[in-house]
mmCIF file of C-alpha atoms in Angstrom:
data_model
loop_
_atom_site.group_PDB
_atom_site.id
_atom_site.type_symbol
_atom_site.label_atom_id
_atom_site.label_comp_id
_atom_site.label_asym_id
_atom_site.label_seq_id
_atom_site.Cartn_x
_atom_site.Cartn_y
_atom_site.Cartn_z
ATOM 1 C CA MET A 934 -3.580 -7.608 95.587
ATOM 2 C CA ARG A 935 -3.337 -10.746 93.277
ATOM 3 C CA PRO A 936 0.477 -11.626 92.283
ATOM 4 C CA GLY A 937 0.650 -10.302 88.310
ATOM 5 C CA ARG A 938 -1.740 -7.611 88.360
ATOM 6 C CA ILE A 939 -0.398 -4.228 87.611
ATOM 7 C CA TRP A 940 -1.207 -2.039 90.767
ATOM 8 C CA PHE A 941 -3.319 0.402 89.668
ATOM 9 C CA ASP A 942 -5.449 -2.370 87.773
ATOM 10 C CA THR A 943 -8.989 -2.528 89.520
ATOM 11 C CA PRO A 944 -10.838 -5.833 89.543
ATOM 12 C CA GLY A 945 -12.606 -7.087 86.637
ATOM 13 C CA VAL A 946 -10.675 -4.295 83.837
ATOM 14 C CA GLN A 947 -9.589 -6.942 80.756
ATOM 15 C CA TRP A 948 -6.562 -4.134 80.182
ATOM 16 C CA ARG A 949 -5.088 -6.263 77.726
ATOM 17 C CA LEU A 950 -8.349 -6.650 76.132
ATOM 18 C CA VAL A 951 -9.190 -3.084 75.970
ATOM 19 C CA LEU A 952 -5.818 -1.740 74.821
ATOM 20 C CA GLY A 953 -6.244 -4.247 72.056
ATOM 21 C CA VAL A 954 -9.882 -3.297 70.617
ATOM 22 C CA VAL A 955 -8.510 0.646 70.861
ATOM 23 C CA ALA A 956 -5.845 -0.080 68.896
ATOM 24 C CA VAL A 957 -7.175 -1.676 66.073
ATOM 25 C CA ALA A 958 -10.218 0.964 66.191
ATOM 26 C CA THR A 959 -7.343 3.874 65.805
ATOM 27 C CA VAL A 960 -6.310 2.183 62.230
ATOM 28 C CA LEU A 961 -9.368 1.804 61.230
ATOM 29 C CA VAL A 962 -10.250 5.021 61.914
ATOM 30 C CA ALA A 963 -6.851 5.997 60.604
ATOM 31 C CA LEU A 964 -7.486 3.933 57.024
ATOM 32 C CA LEU A 965 -11.340 6.050 56.975
ATOM 33 C CA ILE A 966 -9.372 9.236 56.909
ATOM 34 C CA SER A 967 -6.870 8.242 54.517
ATOM 35 C CA TRP A 968 -9.167 6.656 51.488
ATOM 36 C CA GLN A 969 -11.547 10.347 52.275
ATOM 37 C CA ARG A 970 -8.011 12.313 51.474
ATOM 38 C CA GLU A 971 -6.654 9.960 48.819
ATOM 39 C CA LEU A 972 -3.574 9.341 51.007
ATOM 40 C CA TRP A 973 -4.305 5.450 50.961
ATOM 41 C CA SER A 974 -4.831 3.008 47.408
ATOM 42 C CA ALA A 975 -3.731 0.363 49.344
ATOM 43 C CA GLN A 976 -5.887 -3.289 48.455
ATOM 44 C CA GLU A 977 -5.029 -4.872 51.280
ATOM 45 C CA VAL A 978 -4.249 -3.816 55.353
ATOM 46 C CA VAL A 979 -3.102 -6.735 57.852
ATOM 47 C CA VAL A 980 -3.481 -5.834 62.021
ATOM 48 C CA ALA A 981 -1.764 -7.518 64.215
ATOM 49 C CA VAL A 982 -4.058 -8.093 66.440
ATOM 50 C CA ALA A 983 -3.323 -9.221 70.494
ATOM 51 C CA PRO A 984 -4.160 -13.139 70.624
ATOM 52 C CA ARG A 985 -6.466 -13.131 73.100
ATOM 53 C CA LEU A 986 -8.600 -10.719 70.885
ATOM 54 C CA ALA A 987 -8.453 -12.671 67.998
ATOM 55 C CA ALA A 988 -9.331 -15.684 69.704
ATOM 56 C CA SER A 989 -13.039 -13.563 70.583
ATOM 57 C CA ALA A 990 -13.120 -12.575 67.236
ATOM 58 C CA THR A 991 -12.178 -15.457 64.659
ATOM 59 C CA PRO A 992 -12.692 -19.308 65.456
ATOM 60 C CA ALA A 993 -9.327 -21.206 66.777
ATOM 61 C CA SER A 994 -8.236 -22.579 63.061
ATOM 62 C CA ALA A 995 -7.665 -19.122 62.050
ATOM 63 C CA PRO A 996 -5.079 -17.553 61.086
ATOM 64 C CA ARG A 997 -4.243 -14.992 64.614
ATOM 65 C CA ARG A 998 -4.222 -11.567 62.507
ATOM 66 C CA VAL A 999 -7.620 -9.806 60.528
ATOM 67 C CA ALA A 1000 -7.240 -9.537 56.687
ATOM 68 C CA TYR A 1001 -8.751 -5.713 55.763
ATOM 69 C CA VAL A 1002 -9.537 -5.641 52.504
ATOM 70 C CA ALA A 1003 -10.298 -2.198 50.839
ATOM 71 C CA PRO A 1004 -14.060 -1.640 50.434
ATOM 72 C CA ALA A 1005 -15.588 -0.764 47.130
ATOM 73 C CA ALA A 1006 -16.824 3.232 47.229
ATOM 74 C CA SER A 1007 -20.870 2.501 47.557
ATOM 75 C CA ALA A 1008 -19.802 1.336 50.376
ATOM 76 C CA LEU A 1009 -17.940 3.739 52.330
ATOM 77 C CA PRO A 1010 -19.090 7.500 53.702
ATOM 78 C CA ALA A 1011 -18.805 10.064 50.581
ATOM 79 C CA PRO A 1012 -16.155 12.165 51.461
ATOM 80 C CA ALA A 1013 -17.415 15.985 52.142
ATOM 81 C CA ARG A 1014 -16.079 17.793 49.213
ATOM 82 C CA PRO A 1015 -18.302 18.812 46.921
ATOM 83 C CA VAL A 1016 -19.161 15.922 44.045
ATOM 84 C CA ALA A 1017 -19.763 16.647 40.606
ATOM 85 C CA PRO A 1018 -22.809 15.846 38.938
ATOM 86 C CA ALA A 1019 -22.937 13.154 36.316
ATOM 87 C CA ARG A 1020 -20.961 13.411 32.637
ATOM 88 C CA ALA A 1021 -20.593 11.149 29.783
ATOM 89 C CA GLU A 1022 -17.459 10.253 29.794
ATOM 90 C CA VAL A 1023 -15.357 13.124 27.750
ATOM 91 C CA CYS A 1024 -12.730 11.851 25.230
ATOM 92 C CA ALA A 1025 -9.249 12.742 24.843
ATOM 93 C CA ALA A 1026 -7.705 15.873 22.965
ATOM 94 C CA ARG A 1027 -11.711 17.928 22.313
ATOM 95 C CA ALA A 1028 -11.976 21.027 21.898
ATOM 96 C CA ALA A 1029 -13.593 21.852 25.195
ATOM 97 C CA PRO A 1030 -11.985 18.869 27.768
ATOM 98 C CA ASP A 1031 -14.371 19.574 30.365
ATOM 99 C CA GLU A 1032 -17.616 19.548 27.505
ATOM 100 C CA ASP A 1033 -20.199 16.354 27.505
ATOM 101 C CA ILE A 1034 -20.403 14.280 25.015
ATOM 102 C CA THR A 1035 -23.444 14.134 23.499
ATOM 103 C CA PRO A 1036 -25.707 13.201 19.989
ATOM 104 C CA GLU A 1037 -25.604 16.161 18.694
ATOM 105 C CA ASP A 1038 -21.964 15.923 18.917
ATOM 106 C CA VAL A 1039 -20.913 13.430 16.398
ATOM 107 C CA SER A 1040 -24.464 14.039 13.773
ATOM 108 C CA GLU A 1041 -23.776 14.622 10.321
ATOM 109 C CA THR A 1042 -24.438 18.634 10.478
ATOM 110 C CA ALA A 1043 -21.598 18.707 13.830
ATOM 111 C CA LEU A 1044 -18.643 15.872 12.176
ATOM 112 C CA GLN A 1045 -18.931 17.671 8.657
ATOM 113 C CA ARG A 1046 -18.743 21.188 10.437
ATOM 114 C CA ARG A 1047 -15.825 19.494 12.674
ATOM 115 C CA SER A 1048 -13.261 18.595 9.604
ATOM 116 C CA ARG A 1049 -14.063 21.623 8.243
ATOM 117 C CA ASP A 1050 -12.386 23.118 11.447
ATOM 118 C CA SER A 1051 -9.962 20.954 12.846
ATOM 119 C CA GLY A 1052 -9.593 18.875 9.673
ATOM 120 C CA ALA A 1053 -7.727 22.178 8.164
ATOM 121 C CA ARG A 1054 -4.568 21.576 9.655
ATOM 122 C CA TRP A 1055 -4.798 17.664 8.839
ATOM 123 C CA LEU A 1056 -5.409 18.083 5.374
ATOM 124 C CA ALA A 1057 -2.281 21.171 5.494
ATOM 125 C CA ALA A 1058 0.150 18.512 6.930
ATOM 126 C CA MET A 1059 -0.868 15.749 4.347
ATOM 127 C CA GLN A 1060 -0.213 18.189 1.600
ATOM 128 C CA ALA A 1061 3.287 18.573 3.139
ATOM 129 C CA SER A 1062 4.290 15.801 2.956
ATOM 130 C CA GLY A 1063 7.041 13.789 1.175
ATOM 131 C CA ASP A 1064 5.178 11.263 0.802
ATOM 132 C CA GLU A 1065 3.452 11.496 -2.795
ATOM 133 C CA ARG A 1066 0.935 9.199 -1.985
ATOM 134 C CA THR A 1067 0.094 11.267 1.265
ATOM 135 C CA ARG A 1068 0.013 14.113 -0.479
ATOM 136 C CA ALA A 1069 -2.090 13.228 -3.139
ATOM 137 C CA ALA A 1070 -5.143 11.857 -0.403
ATOM 138 C CA GLY A 1071 -4.495 15.611 0.896
ATOM 139 C CA TRP A 1072 -5.106 17.487 -2.280
ATOM 140 C CA LEU A 1073 -8.477 15.298 -3.252
ATOM 141 C CA LEU A 1074 -9.861 16.031 0.050
ATOM 142 C CA ALA A 1075 -9.055 19.453 -0.143
ATOM 143 C CA GLN A 1076 -12.331 21.736 0.387
ATOM 144 C CA GLY A 1077 -13.015 25.254 0.867
ATOM 145 C CA GLY A 1078 -11.853 28.020 -1.780
ATOM 146 C CA ASP A 1079 -8.494 26.925 -2.320
ATOM 147 C CA ALA A 1080 -10.014 23.072 -3.417
ATOM 148 C CA ALA A 1081 -9.225 24.382 -7.044
ATOM 149 C CA ALA A 1082 -6.050 24.461 -6.978
ATOM 150 C CA GLN A 1083 -5.349 21.559 -5.294
ATOM 151 C CA ARG A 1084 -7.114 19.483 -7.260
ATOM 152 C CA ASP A 1085 -4.862 20.874 -10.391
ATOM 153 C CA ARG A 1086 -1.991 20.240 -7.737
ATOM 154 C CA LEU A 1087 -2.738 16.785 -7.286
ATOM 155 C CA ALA A 1088 -3.622 16.412 -11.504
ATOM 156 C CA THR A 1089 -0.154 18.138 -12.569
ATOM 157 C CA LEU A 1090 1.765 15.655 -9.999
ATOM 158 C CA ALA A 1091 0.062 12.303 -11.391
ATOM 159 C CA THR A 1092 1.621 13.585 -15.285
ATOM 160 C CA SER A 1093 4.264 12.737 -14.035
ATOM 161 C CA SER A 1094 4.076 10.027 -11.232
ATOM 162 C CA ARG A 1095 4.310 6.227 -11.910
ATOM 163 C CA ASP A 1096 1.883 6.136 -9.039
ATOM 164 C CA ALA A 1097 -1.522 3.314 -9.458
ATOM 165 C CA GLN A 1098 -2.273 5.001 -6.381
ATOM 166 C CA VAL A 1099 -1.739 8.942 -7.820
ATOM 167 C CA GLN A 1100 -2.909 8.079 -11.028
ATOM 168 C CA ALA A 1101 -6.822 7.019 -9.125
ATOM 169 C CA TYR A 1102 -6.828 9.645 -6.826
ATOM 170 C CA ALA A 1103 -5.734 12.082 -9.380
ATOM 171 C CA LEU A 1104 -8.333 11.185 -11.581
ATOM 172 C CA ARG A 1105 -11.562 11.386 -9.042
ATOM 173 C CA ALA A 1106 -10.499 14.557 -8.317
ATOM 174 C CA CYS A 1107 -10.862 16.168 -10.950
ATOM 175 C CA ARG A 1108 -13.881 14.665 -11.730
ATOM 176 C CA GLY A 1109 -16.772 17.669 -13.520
ATOM 177 C CA ALA A 1110 -13.443 20.074 -13.720
ATOM 178 C CA GLY A 1111 -14.295 20.308 -17.276
ATOM 179 C CA PRO A 1112 -11.987 22.594 -19.781
ATOM 180 C CA ALA A 1113 -11.494 25.295 -17.166
ATOM 181 C CA SER A 1114 -8.984 22.995 -16.069
ATOM 182 C CA SER A 1115 -5.798 22.693 -18.066
ATOM 183 C CA ALA A 1116 -4.062 20.067 -15.633
ATOM 184 C CA CYS A 1117 -6.860 18.141 -15.410
ATOM 185 C CA GLN A 1118 -7.446 18.151 -18.944
ATOM 186 C CA SER A 1119 -3.979 16.806 -19.603
ATOM 187 C CA LEU A 1120 -4.748 13.434 -17.857
ATOM 188 C CA THR A 1121 -5.807 10.199 -18.837
ATOM 189 C CA PRO A 1122 -6.647 7.141 -17.427
ATOM 190 C CA GLN A 1123 -3.775 5.548 -20.084
ATOM 191 C CA ALA A 1124 -1.286 6.123 -17.125
ATOM 192 C CA TRP A 1125 -3.121 4.396 -15.308
ATOM 193 C CA VAL A 1126 -3.809 1.213 -17.233
ATOM 194 C CA GLN A 1127 0.376 1.331 -18.427
ATOM 195 C CA ILE A 1128 0.889 1.099 -14.607
ATOM 196 C CA GLU A 1129 -1.694 -1.329 -13.794
ATOM 197 C CA ALA A 1130 -2.049 -3.338 -16.811
ATOM 198 C CA ASP A 1131 -4.109 -6.536 -15.024
ATOM 199 C CA ASN A 1132 -6.232 -4.248 -13.109
ATOM 200 C CA GLY A 1133 -9.551 -3.815 -14.464
ATOM 201 C CA ALA A 1134 -10.414 -1.155 -12.639
ATOM 202 C CA ALA A 1135 -8.361 0.489 -14.272
ATOM 203 C CA TRP A 1136 -9.096 -0.190 -17.758
ATOM 204 C CA LEU A 1137 -12.948 0.703 -16.554
ATOM 205 C CA ALA A 1138 -11.562 4.582 -16.038
ATOM 206 C CA LEU A 1139 -10.086 4.232 -19.629
ATOM 207 C CA SER A 1140 -13.620 3.118 -20.827
ATOM 208 C CA GLY A 1141 -15.127 5.716 -19.327
ATOM 209 C CA ASP A 1142 -13.225 8.546 -20.949
ATOM 210 C CA THR A 1143 -15.160 10.437 -23.351
ATOM 211 C CA ARG A 1144 -12.852 11.858 -25.231
ATOM 212 C CA LEU A 1145 -11.501 8.741 -26.961
ATOM 213 C CA GLU A 1146 -13.160 6.958 -29.799
ATOM 214 C CA PRO A 1147 -16.140 4.717 -29.309
ATOM 215 C CA ALA A 1148 -13.961 2.103 -30.792
ATOM 216 C CA VAL A 1149 -11.270 2.905 -28.071
ATOM 217 C CA GLN A 1150 -13.209 2.824 -25.607
ATOM 218 C CA LEU A 1151 -15.125 -0.436 -26.277
ATOM 219 C CA ASP A 1152 -11.955 -1.866 -26.684
ATOM 220 C CA ALA A 1153 -11.020 -0.362 -22.471
ATOM 221 C CA LEU A 1154 -13.688 -1.750 -21.737
ATOM 222 C CA ARG A 1155 -12.799 -5.451 -23.029
ATOM 223 C CA GLN A 1156 -9.010 -5.133 -21.491
ATOM 224 C CA ALA A 1157 -12.030 -4.201 -17.949
ATOM 225 C CA ALA A 1158 -14.139 -7.511 -18.617
ATOM 226 C CA ARG A 1159 -10.007 -9.633 -18.854
ATOM 227 C CA ALA A 1160 -8.148 -8.831 -16.279
ATOM 228 C CA ARG A 1161 -7.732 -11.137 -13.614
ATOM 229 C CA ARG A 1162 -8.371 -8.306 -11.194
ATOM 230 C CA PHE A 1163 -10.044 -5.319 -9.581
ATOM 231 C CA GLU A 1164 -8.064 -2.767 -7.614
ATOM 232 C CA THR A 1165 -9.359 1.008 -7.453
ATOM 233 C CA HIS A 1166 -7.426 2.374 -4.580
ATOM 234 C CA GLY A 1167 -10.428 3.477 -2.591
ATOM 235 C CA ALA A 1168 -9.979 1.735 0.917
ATOM 236 C CA ALA A 1169 -6.233 2.592 1.310
ATOM 237 C CA LEU A 1170 -7.408 6.622 1.060
ATOM 238 C CA GLN A 1171 -9.017 5.839 4.518
ATOM 239 C CA GLY A 1172 -5.805 3.875 5.759
ATOM 240 C CA LEU A 1173 -3.529 7.096 4.026
ATOM 241 C CA VAL A 1174 -5.782 9.458 6.388
ATOM 242 C CA GLN A 1175 -5.178 8.260 9.161
ATOM 243 C CA ALA A 1176 -2.209 6.972 9.411
ATOM 244 C CA ALA A 1177 -1.517 10.890 8.625
ATOM 245 C CA ALA A 1178 -3.393 12.330 11.891
ATOM 246 C CA PRO A 1179 -1.522 14.863 13.755
ATOM 247 C CA ALA A 1180 -0.059 14.235 17.666
ATOM 248 C CA GLY A 1181 -3.201 14.697 19.569
ATOM 249 C CA THR A 1182 -5.764 14.408 17.506
ATOM 250 C CA GLY A 1183 -9.508 13.795 19.442
ATOM 251 C CA GLU A 1184 -11.304 9.917 18.821
ATOM 252 C CA LEU A 1185 -14.512 12.938 17.750
ATOM 253 C CA ASP A 1186 -12.019 14.709 14.500
ATOM 254 C CA ARG A 1187 -10.726 11.025 13.778
ATOM 255 C CA LEU A 1188 -14.187 10.239 13.241
ATOM 256 C CA ALA A 1189 -15.095 13.322 11.484
ATOM 257 C CA MET A 1190 -12.230 12.744 8.835
ATOM 258 C CA ALA A 1191 -13.518 9.695 8.488
ATOM 259 C CA ARG A 1192 -17.044 10.440 7.328
ATOM 260 C CA LEU A 1193 -14.855 13.190 4.958
ATOM 261 C CA VAL A 1194 -13.259 10.002 3.451
ATOM 262 C CA ALA A 1195 -16.149 7.360 3.658
ATOM 263 C CA ALA A 1196 -17.860 10.158 1.152
ATOM 264 C CA LEU A 1197 -16.106 9.452 -1.207
ATOM 265 C CA ARG A 1198 -16.794 6.095 -1.398
ATOM 266 C CA GLY A 1199 -20.499 5.150 -3.316
ATOM 267 C CA ASP A 1200 -18.886 7.586 -6.258
ATOM 268 C CA TRP A 1201 -15.129 6.933 -6.888
ATOM 269 C CA LEU A 1202 -14.346 5.449 -10.445
ATOM 270 C CA VAL A 1203 -16.804 2.878 -11.482
ATOM 271 C CA THR A 1204 -20.457 4.409 -11.746
ATOM 272 C CA GLU A 1205 -20.101 6.312 -14.861
ATOM 273 C CA PRO A 1206 -18.105 4.144 -16.968
ATOM 274 C CA LEU A 1207 -20.652 1.479 -16.152
ATOM 275 C CA ARG A 1208 -23.682 3.981 -16.903
ATOM 276 C CA LEU A 1209 -22.104 4.495 -20.690
ATOM 277 C CA HIS A 1210 -21.843 0.536 -21.320
ATOM 278 C CA CYS A 1211 -23.609 -0.688 -18.804
ATOM 279 C CA SER A 1212 -27.379 1.284 -19.208
ATOM 280 C CA ALA A 1213 -30.352 -0.871 -20.418
ATOM 281 C CA SER A 1214 -30.254 0.404 -24.168
ATOM 282 C CA ALA A 1215 -26.676 -0.300 -24.274
ATOM 283 C CA LEU A 1216 -26.628 -3.774 -23.643
ATOM 284 C CA ALA A 1217 -29.182 -4.836 -26.530
ATOM 285 C CA ASP A 1218 -25.866 -4.848 -28.100
ATOM 286 C CA PRO A 1219 -24.940 -8.236 -27.483
ATOM 287 C CA GLU A 1220 -20.728 -8.232 -27.183
ATOM 288 C CA ARG A 1221 -21.137 -5.390 -24.402
ATOM 289 C CA SER A 1222 -24.252 -7.383 -22.091
ATOM 290 C CA GLY A 1223 -21.602 -9.924 -22.641
ATOM 291 C CA LEU A 1224 -19.084 -7.513 -21.463
ATOM 292 C CA CYS A 1225 -20.961 -6.021 -18.868
ATOM 293 C CA ASP A 1226 -22.292 -9.480 -17.596
ATOM 294 C CA ALA A 1227 -18.180 -9.992 -16.771
ATOM 295 C CA ILE A 1228 -17.479 -6.796 -15.688
ATOM 296 C CA ALA A 1229 -20.741 -7.262 -12.659
ATOM 297 C CA ASP A 1230 -19.500 -10.847 -11.997
ATOM 298 C CA MET A 1231 -15.797 -8.376 -10.911
ATOM 299 C CA LEU A 1232 -17.643 -6.220 -9.117
ATOM 300 C CA ALA A 1233 -19.522 -8.929 -7.107
ATOM 301 C CA THR A 1234 -16.643 -11.285 -6.168
ATOM 302 C CA GLN A 1235 -14.361 -8.773 -5.733
ATOM 303 C CA GLY A 1236 -15.531 -5.054 -5.324
ATOM 304 C CA GLN A 1237 -13.941 -3.935 -2.227
ATOM 305 C CA SER A 1238 -17.438 -1.372 -1.075
ATOM 306 C CA VAL A 1239 -21.290 -1.644 -0.803
ATOM 307 C CA PRO A 1240 -21.449 0.413 -3.338
ATOM 308 C CA ASP A 1241 -19.536 -2.267 -5.907
ATOM 309 C CA LEU A 1242 -22.179 -5.464 -4.989
ATOM 310 C CA LEU A 1243 -25.194 -2.179 -4.911
ATOM 311 C CA GLN A 1244 -23.366 -2.185 -9.278
ATOM 312 C CA ALA A 1245 -23.335 -5.675 -9.580
ATOM 313 C CA ARG A 1246 -26.757 -6.423 -8.405
ATOM 314 C CA ASP A 1247 -28.045 -3.825 -10.755
ATOM 315 C CA ILE A 1248 -26.039 -5.015 -14.002
ATOM 316 C CA GLY A 1249 -26.941 -8.121 -13.340
ATOM 317 C CA GLN A 1250 -30.387 -7.718 -13.027
ATOM 318 C CA ARG A 1251 -30.343 -6.535 -16.485
ATOM 319 C CA VAL A 1252 -28.029 -8.904 -18.162
ATOM 320 C CA GLY A 1253 -30.459 -11.695 -16.637
ATOM 321 C CA TRP A 1254 -28.331 -13.010 -13.531
ATOM 322 C CA PRO A 1255 -30.510 -15.863 -11.755
ATOM 323 C CA GLU A 1256 -33.613 -14.562 -8.946
ATOM 324 C CA ASP A 1257 -30.998 -16.344 -6.043
ATOM 325 C CA ARG A 1258 -27.874 -14.932 -7.208
ATOM 326 C CA LEU A 1259 -30.262 -10.949 -6.762
ATOM 327 C CA GLU A 1260 -31.502 -12.157 -4.097
ATOM 328 C CA ALA A 1261 -28.349 -12.958 -2.170
ATOM 329 C CA LEU A 1262 -26.765 -10.043 -3.118
ATOM 330 C CA ARG A 1263 -29.851 -7.740 -2.474
ATOM 331 C CA ASP A 1264 -29.912 -9.114 1.276
ATOM 332 C CA GLU A 1265 -26.292 -9.164 2.069
ATOM 333 C CA ALA A 1266 -25.880 -5.489 0.613
ATOM 334 C CA ASP A 1267 -28.906 -4.511 2.846
ATOM 335 C CA ALA A 1268 -27.632 -6.389 5.867
ATOM 336 C CA LEU A 1269 -23.960 -4.580 6.146
ATOM 337 C CA LEU A 1270 -25.547 -1.551 5.497
ATOM 338 C CA ALA A 1271 -27.525 -1.125 7.980
ATOM 339 C CA PHE A 1272 -24.808 -3.002 10.179
ATOM 340 C CA GLU A 1273 -22.689 0.286 9.760
ATOM 341 C CA ARG A 1274 -25.788 2.422 9.572
ATOM 342 C CA ARG A 1275 -26.475 0.832 13.783
ATOM 343 C CA ARG A 1276 -22.540 1.270 14.351
ATOM 344 C CA ALA A 1277 -22.934 5.073 13.601
ATOM 345 C CA ASP A 1278 -25.791 5.771 15.357
ATOM 346 C CA ALA A 1279 -24.961 8.900 17.569
ATOM 347 C CA SER A 1280 -27.469 7.981 20.353
ATOM 348 C CA GLU A 1281 -24.750 5.104 20.615
ATOM 349 C CA LEU A 1282 -21.543 7.169 20.159
ATOM 350 C CA ALA A 1283 -21.594 9.964 22.662
ATOM 351 C CA ASN A 1284 -18.987 7.974 24.309
ATOM 352 C CA CYS A 1285 -15.493 7.320 24.210
ATOM 353 C CA GLY A 1286 -15.274 3.794 23.754
ATOM 354 C CA GLU A 1287 -17.918 2.998 20.764
ATOM 355 C CA LEU A 1288 -16.127 6.657 19.419
ATOM 356 C CA ALA A 1289 -12.893 4.826 19.578
ATOM 357 C CA ARG A 1290 -14.530 1.604 18.343
ATOM 358 C CA LEU A 1291 -15.519 2.554 14.994
ATOM 359 C CA ASN A 1292 -12.779 4.618 13.999
ATOM 360 C CA ALA A 1293 -10.796 1.500 14.510
ATOM 361 C CA PHE A 1294 -13.376 0.154 12.072
ATOM 362 C CA TYR A 1295 -12.488 3.137 10.042
ATOM 363 C CA ALA A 1296 -9.148 1.880 10.325
ATOM 364 C CA GLU A 1297 -9.683 -1.547 9.479
ATOM 365 C CA VAL A 1298 -11.685 -0.162 6.234
ATOM 366 C CA GLY A 1299 -8.132 0.980 5.133
ATOM 367 C CA ARG A 1300 -6.951 -2.255 5.304
ATOM 368 C CA LEU A 1301 -9.160 -4.946 3.991
ATOM 369 C CA GLY A 1302 -11.746 -2.279 2.539
ATOM 370 C CA GLN A 1303 -15.382 -1.897 3.336
ATOM 371 C CA LEU A 1304 -16.717 -4.901 2.496
ATOM 372 C CA ALA A 1305 -13.999 -7.073 3.927
ATOM 373 C CA ALA A 1306 -14.500 -4.658 7.833
ATOM 374 C CA LEU A 1307 -18.214 -5.342 7.325
ATOM 375 C CA ARG A 1308 -18.477 -8.996 6.717
ATOM 376 C CA GLN A 1309 -15.885 -9.267 10.130
ATOM 377 C CA ALA A 1310 -16.846 -6.658 12.134
ATOM 378 C CA MET A 1311 -20.534 -8.642 11.380
ATOM 379 C CA GLN A 1312 -18.517 -11.750 12.165
ATOM 380 C CA ARG A 1313 -17.701 -10.474 15.904
ATOM 381 C CA SER A 1314 -21.073 -9.205 16.310
ATOM 382 C CA ALA A 1315 -22.570 -12.332 15.730
ATOM 383 C CA ARG A 1316 -20.677 -14.501 18.389
#
C-alpha cells in the first residue's frame, strides 16, 4: 500500500473527486426541490467545490467556484401541483376578484350598469361631504328616483353659495327642470356673473336665460364676447369625482364613474345660448354676427373640450371664417375624437394596465381639461 492512501481505497478510485461530485449534485437537487416548493427565492447561490473538480470543470484562470443563477421558470420542470388555466389580468377590488376581465365588462352598457350599482355608495359619500363643491358634484350626478330631489338640493345650495363651480353645476342640473322645480326657478346665472365677471362662460349662460328681456340677453352676449377668459368648470367635475373615490375602489368602477361624468361634457352650458343667439337666422343681424364671431374665436382658442372646438367651427363657418382655419379645426377635432375612441376600445381594456392608463387620462382631464389632456396624450404616443 502506497503512503497517503486510505486502507480501503481501492486502486484507481479518485475519492475526493467522487465525494465532490456527490456534494454538488446533492446541493443542486436540494435547490430544485426548494424552487418547486417555493421555499427558495435567492437569485444566486455560490457553491465551493474541491480544487481538483473545479480545475476539471473550468479554465485555469477562472475562480475556484461555480456560480449558480436561478434559471427562468420556462427552463425548469413544471411543478407537480395542478396549474390553473391562463386568465386575463384581474383588477384589484373587483366585485368578483377571481373573474376575468372581458371586452363585455368595459362596454358602454356594462359600465352604465356598474355606475348605477357601485356608484351609489360613491355618490352618497360625495353628497355627505363637508366640502361644498364635492356635495354639489354628487348632487349633479345623482341618478334614479331621487335625482330630482338631489337637483333641488343643489339649486338651493347655489342660492346661498359664493362658489362659481357650485353655480355652474346648479345651472347644469336645472336645465330642463321647468316650473315644477321652485328651487331651480329661483336660480339665475346672474349670481355666477357676479362672482366671475371676467368669465365669458358665465355671461354666455346669462344670455341664454329666456326669462330675461331680449335686450338684457343681448347685453350679456356683448359681455361674453368681451370677456378675457372662458371657463365652464366642466373639466373640474372629473377631478372632484375621482378625488372622492371611496377606499378600495377598483379600476372598473373608476372607469364607470369617469364615463358618467364625461357624458355631461357634450352638452354643458354653452349649447343652448349659442343655439339661441348664433343660429343662421340670428346672424342676419350684423352686430350679433360680430359678437358670435368673437365668441367662436374664444371657444377655438380657450375652449376645454372637443365640443367647444366643434361649436367654434360651426359658428365660424356661418360667419365666414377662412376655409383653412375651418379645415384645421375639423382635422384636429376628428383626430382627437378618433384618438380618444381608440383609447377607450373595449378590446384593448381587458387588462388592468390599460384600465389604469385610461383612468390616469381621465384624471388628467380633471386637471387640464379634455382638450389639453388629449393633446398631451397624443404627443406622448407619437414619440
